[in-house]
Short mmCIF file of C-alpha atoms in Angstrom, two decimals:
data_model
loop_
_atom_site.label_atom_id
_atom_site.label_comp_id
_atom_site.label_asym_id
_atom_site.label_seq_id
_atom_site.Cartn_x
_atom_site.Cartn_y
_atom_site.Cartn_z
CA GLY A 1 31.88 -20.61 -15.08
CA ALA A 2 29.49 -17.82 -15.98
CA GLY A 3 29.66 -14.62 -14.01
CA VAL A 4 26.91 -12.18 -13.13
CA SER A 5 25.00 -11.29 -16.28
CA GLN A 6 23.17 -8.00 -16.75
CA SER A 7 20.95 -6.88 -19.59
CA PRO A 8 20.67 -4.70 -21.48
CA SER A 9 24.24 -3.39 -21.42
CA ASN A 10 23.02 0.00 -22.59
CA LYS A 11 19.60 1.60 -22.48
CA VAL A 12 18.55 4.99 -23.80
CA THR A 13 15.06 6.09 -22.85
CA GLU A 14 12.96 9.22 -22.93
CA LYS A 15 12.11 11.04 -19.77
CA GLY A 16 8.86 9.72 -18.31
CA LYS A 17 9.18 6.19 -19.69
CA ASP A 18 9.52 3.08 -17.54
CA VAL A 19 12.58 0.82 -17.79
CA GLU A 20 13.42 -2.67 -16.59
CA LEU A 21 16.95 -3.81 -15.88
CA ARG A 22 17.74 -7.47 -15.48
CA CYS A 23 20.35 -9.30 -13.41
CA ASP A 24 21.17 -12.99 -13.57
CA PRO A 25 23.44 -13.87 -10.63
CA ILE A 26 26.03 -16.61 -10.44
CA SER A 27 24.33 -19.96 -9.99
CA GLY A 28 24.07 -20.88 -6.33
CA HIS A 29 24.62 -17.36 -5.05
CA THR A 30 21.93 -16.56 -2.53
CA ALA A 31 22.72 -12.90 -1.94
CA LEU A 32 22.04 -10.28 -4.64
CA TYR A 33 22.77 -6.56 -4.55
CA TRP A 34 21.94 -3.58 -6.76
CA TYR A 35 24.19 -0.52 -6.78
CA ARG A 36 24.14 2.67 -8.82
CA GLN A 37 27.26 4.43 -10.08
CA SER A 38 26.75 7.98 -11.25
CA LEU A 39 29.35 10.07 -13.06
CA GLY A 40 31.80 11.42 -10.53
CA GLN A 41 30.05 9.64 -7.67
CA GLY A 42 30.89 6.54 -5.74
CA LEU A 43 28.79 3.42 -5.76
CA GLU A 44 25.43 3.93 -4.09
CA PHE A 45 23.63 0.97 -2.48
CA LEU A 46 20.09 0.46 -3.72
CA ILE A 47 18.68 -2.88 -2.57
CA TYR A 48 19.73 -6.27 -1.17
CA PHE A 49 18.11 -9.70 -1.46
CA GLN A 50 19.09 -12.72 0.63
CA GLY A 51 17.36 -16.01 0.00
CA ASN A 52 13.70 -15.89 0.96
CA SER A 53 14.12 -13.06 3.45
CA ALA A 54 12.45 -9.70 2.98
CA PRO A 55 14.73 -7.47 0.88
CA ASP A 56 16.50 -4.45 2.30
CA LYS A 57 15.09 -1.63 0.18
CA SER A 58 16.52 1.18 2.27
CA GLY A 59 18.76 2.48 -0.52
CA LEU A 60 16.07 2.99 -3.15
CA PRO A 61 16.05 6.76 -3.84
CA SER A 62 12.32 7.14 -4.48
CA ASP A 63 9.10 5.18 -4.86
CA ARG A 64 9.67 5.20 -8.63
CA PHE A 65 12.27 2.50 -8.02
CA SER A 66 11.34 -1.10 -7.27
CA ALA A 67 12.99 -4.48 -7.56
CA GLU A 68 12.03 -8.08 -7.34
CA ARG A 69 13.81 -11.39 -7.35
CA THR A 70 11.88 -14.34 -8.66
CA GLY A 71 12.62 -17.86 -7.52
CA GLY A 72 15.68 -16.74 -5.64
CA SER A 73 17.59 -16.19 -8.87
CA VAL A 74 16.98 -13.53 -11.53
CA SER A 75 16.30 -10.00 -10.35
CA THR A 76 14.63 -7.10 -12.12
CA LEU A 77 15.10 -3.44 -11.18
CA THR A 78 12.26 -1.26 -12.46
CA ILE A 79 12.37 2.51 -12.71
CA GLN A 80 9.05 4.17 -13.41
CA ARG A 81 8.61 7.61 -14.98
CA THR A 82 12.35 7.99 -15.52
CA GLN A 83 14.01 11.33 -14.84
CA GLN A 84 17.30 12.68 -16.19
CA GLU A 85 18.91 12.30 -12.78
CA ASP A 86 18.33 8.54 -13.05
CA SER A 87 21.05 8.39 -15.72
CA ALA A 88 23.81 6.20 -14.31
CA VAL A 89 25.35 2.76 -14.50
CA TYR A 90 23.31 0.22 -12.57
CA LEU A 91 25.45 -2.60 -11.21
CA CYS A 92 24.30 -5.93 -9.88
CA ALA A 93 26.40 -8.17 -7.65
CA SER A 94 25.95 -11.55 -6.04
CA SER A 95 27.72 -13.49 -3.33
CA LEU A 96 27.83 -17.12 -2.39
CA ALA A 97 26.25 -16.96 1.04
CA GLN A 98 24.95 -14.56 3.59
CA GLY A 99 28.25 -14.85 5.47
CA VAL A 100 29.75 -11.43 5.81
CA ASN A 101 33.11 -12.56 4.44
CA SER A 102 31.81 -13.78 1.11
CA PRO A 103 33.24 -11.53 -1.63
CA LEU A 104 30.88 -9.76 -4.02
CA HIS A 105 31.01 -10.55 -7.73
CA PHE A 106 29.74 -7.81 -10.02
CA GLY A 107 28.23 -7.83 -13.48
CA ASN A 108 29.27 -5.37 -16.18
CA GLY A 109 26.33 -3.11 -15.46
CA THR A 110 23.58 -1.44 -17.46
CA ARG A 111 24.34 2.09 -18.60
CA LEU A 112 21.06 4.01 -18.48
CA THR A 113 20.71 7.32 -20.29
CA VAL A 114 17.51 9.31 -19.86
CA THR A 115 17.05 11.99 -22.54
CA LYS B 1 28.14 7.37 9.26
CA GLN B 2 30.90 5.34 7.61
CA GLU B 3 32.91 7.22 5.00
CA VAL B 4 35.61 5.79 2.77
CA THR B 5 38.27 7.97 1.15
CA GLN B 6 40.82 7.04 -1.48
CA ILE B 7 43.85 9.17 -2.15
CA PRO B 8 45.09 10.01 -4.70
CA ALA B 9 42.15 10.27 -7.09
CA ALA B 10 44.51 9.59 -9.99
CA LEU B 11 48.03 8.25 -10.31
CA SER B 12 50.33 7.84 -13.30
CA VAL B 13 53.59 5.90 -13.07
CA PRO B 14 56.03 4.31 -15.50
CA GLU B 15 55.93 0.60 -16.13
CA GLY B 16 57.91 -1.55 -13.72
CA GLU B 17 57.48 0.64 -10.65
CA ASN B 18 56.08 -0.60 -7.38
CA LEU B 19 53.19 1.51 -6.12
CA VAL B 20 50.81 1.91 -3.21
CA LEU B 21 47.16 2.91 -3.28
CA ASN B 22 45.56 4.20 -0.11
CA CYS B 23 42.13 3.73 1.43
CA SER B 24 40.90 5.17 4.71
CA PHE B 25 37.64 4.70 6.56
CA THR B 26 36.11 6.56 9.47
CA ASP B 27 34.50 3.77 11.51
CA SER B 28 36.62 0.78 12.53
CA ALA B 29 33.56 -1.39 13.18
CA ILE B 30 33.87 -3.41 9.98
CA TYR B 31 33.72 -7.07 9.07
CA ASN B 32 36.10 -6.78 6.14
CA LEU B 33 37.54 -4.60 3.42
CA GLN B 34 37.53 -5.54 -0.23
CA TRP B 35 39.63 -4.16 -3.10
CA PHE B 36 38.21 -4.11 -6.63
CA ARG B 37 39.41 -2.98 -10.03
CA GLN B 38 37.14 -1.47 -12.64
CA ASP B 39 38.06 -1.25 -16.29
CA PRO B 40 36.34 1.40 -18.46
CA GLY B 41 32.78 0.41 -19.27
CA LYS B 42 32.99 -2.72 -17.15
CA GLY B 43 31.83 -3.90 -13.78
CA LEU B 44 33.99 -4.41 -10.73
CA THR B 45 36.41 -7.32 -10.42
CA SER B 46 37.19 -8.48 -6.91
CA LEU B 47 40.92 -8.50 -6.19
CA LEU B 48 41.35 -9.17 -2.48
CA LEU B 49 39.18 -9.39 0.62
CA ILE B 50 40.74 -8.85 4.03
CA GLN B 51 38.77 -9.91 7.06
CA SER B 52 38.83 -7.63 10.10
CA SER B 53 40.95 -10.14 12.02
CA GLN B 54 43.60 -10.25 9.27
CA ARG B 55 46.49 -7.90 8.64
CA GLU B 56 47.15 -8.63 4.98
CA GLN B 57 46.25 -10.69 1.94
CA THR B 58 48.33 -11.47 -1.12
CA SER B 59 47.47 -12.50 -4.65
CA GLY B 60 50.26 -12.59 -7.19
CA ARG B 61 51.77 -9.12 -7.51
CA LEU B 62 49.10 -7.62 -5.26
CA ASN B 63 49.32 -7.24 -1.50
CA ALA B 64 46.64 -5.59 0.58
CA SER B 65 47.10 -4.60 4.20
CA LEU B 66 44.58 -3.59 6.82
CA ASP B 67 45.06 -1.55 9.99
CA LYS B 68 41.57 -1.54 11.37
CA SER B 69 42.31 0.52 14.45
CA SER B 70 43.69 3.39 12.42
CA GLY B 71 41.11 3.01 9.67
CA ARG B 72 43.57 2.41 6.86
CA SER B 73 44.23 -0.06 4.09
CA THR B 74 46.83 -0.09 1.35
CA LEU B 75 47.02 -1.96 -1.92
CA TYR B 76 50.58 -2.60 -3.02
CA ILE B 77 51.20 -3.44 -6.68
CA ALA B 78 54.63 -4.81 -7.50
CA ALA B 79 56.36 -4.46 -10.85
CA SER B 80 53.47 -2.58 -12.43
CA GLN B 81 52.40 -3.36 -16.01
CA PRO B 82 50.30 -1.41 -18.54
CA GLY B 83 47.56 -4.01 -18.03
CA ASP B 84 47.24 -2.84 -14.45
CA SER B 85 45.78 0.44 -15.70
CA ALA B 86 42.26 0.70 -14.27
CA THR B 87 40.32 2.34 -11.47
CA TYR B 88 40.85 0.69 -8.10
CA LEU B 89 38.11 0.86 -5.49
CA CYS B 90 38.06 -0.18 -1.89
CA ALA B 91 34.90 -1.01 0.03
CA VAL B 92 34.23 -1.78 3.68
CA ARG B 93 31.47 -4.00 5.01
CA PRO B 94 30.29 -2.28 8.18
CA VAL B 95 29.08 -4.17 11.23
CA GLN B 96 25.98 -1.94 11.30
CA GLY B 97 24.11 -2.60 8.07
CA ALA B 98 26.43 -5.33 6.82
CA GLN B 99 24.61 -5.73 3.53
CA LYS B 100 25.52 -2.20 2.46
CA LEU B 101 29.13 -2.07 1.42
CA VAL B 102 30.50 1.46 1.54
CA PHE B 103 32.77 2.33 -1.37
CA GLY B 104 35.47 4.89 -1.88
CA GLN B 105 35.52 7.04 -5.01
CA GLY B 106 38.44 5.10 -6.44
CA THR B 107 41.95 5.79 -7.67
CA ARG B 108 42.41 5.93 -11.44
CA LEU B 109 45.76 4.28 -12.16
CA THR B 110 47.67 4.67 -15.42
CA ILE B 111 50.81 2.66 -16.08
CA ASN B 112 52.88 4.17 -18.89
CA PRO B 113 54.89 1.82 -21.13
#
């Protein structure tokens, strides 16, 4: 079956512009995560959605970052007024249930370059 | 604060060798530990998940062990192949803040034909 789908795969934008990154999780997966992977850094948690519960936004690095998940499926991560330090690979993952032992399945990521 | 360390950062071995990748974590209060591989320009592929009550998990040529009390996990790869070349990451799911997996920096593995 289809895995986690992310678009675009690559995005180059000018400093100060807004960008939207999209994640389409595996059908039926109720939990959705966004992580950021910067060059030479580990994966950094950004935000978590579980069903209809309020998202855990504690990992968002600044108020320029926001995310939403419509209808419990597709999620959009928005970065406003992009800065060069936002350049990274943004990874989305989903899991089948909120059970802690459900493995995460990742998409291929969106590589964001801010010039 | 939970920290995850993977040593070595890079490893190069000839094809056919058995090898072990190491992962250590500072806080034993975890639900599970998951091993992933990441190919260049790709996302993460889940390999094995070991629950905190388990000691090991096996999938094909891969065997992962977990010693929660000492904060260590190993990923054993038998009869390595060039297709095993990738970066391997481990991640723990902590009891406190279970939605935030904590990742190591990864081990970049190269298998030479």
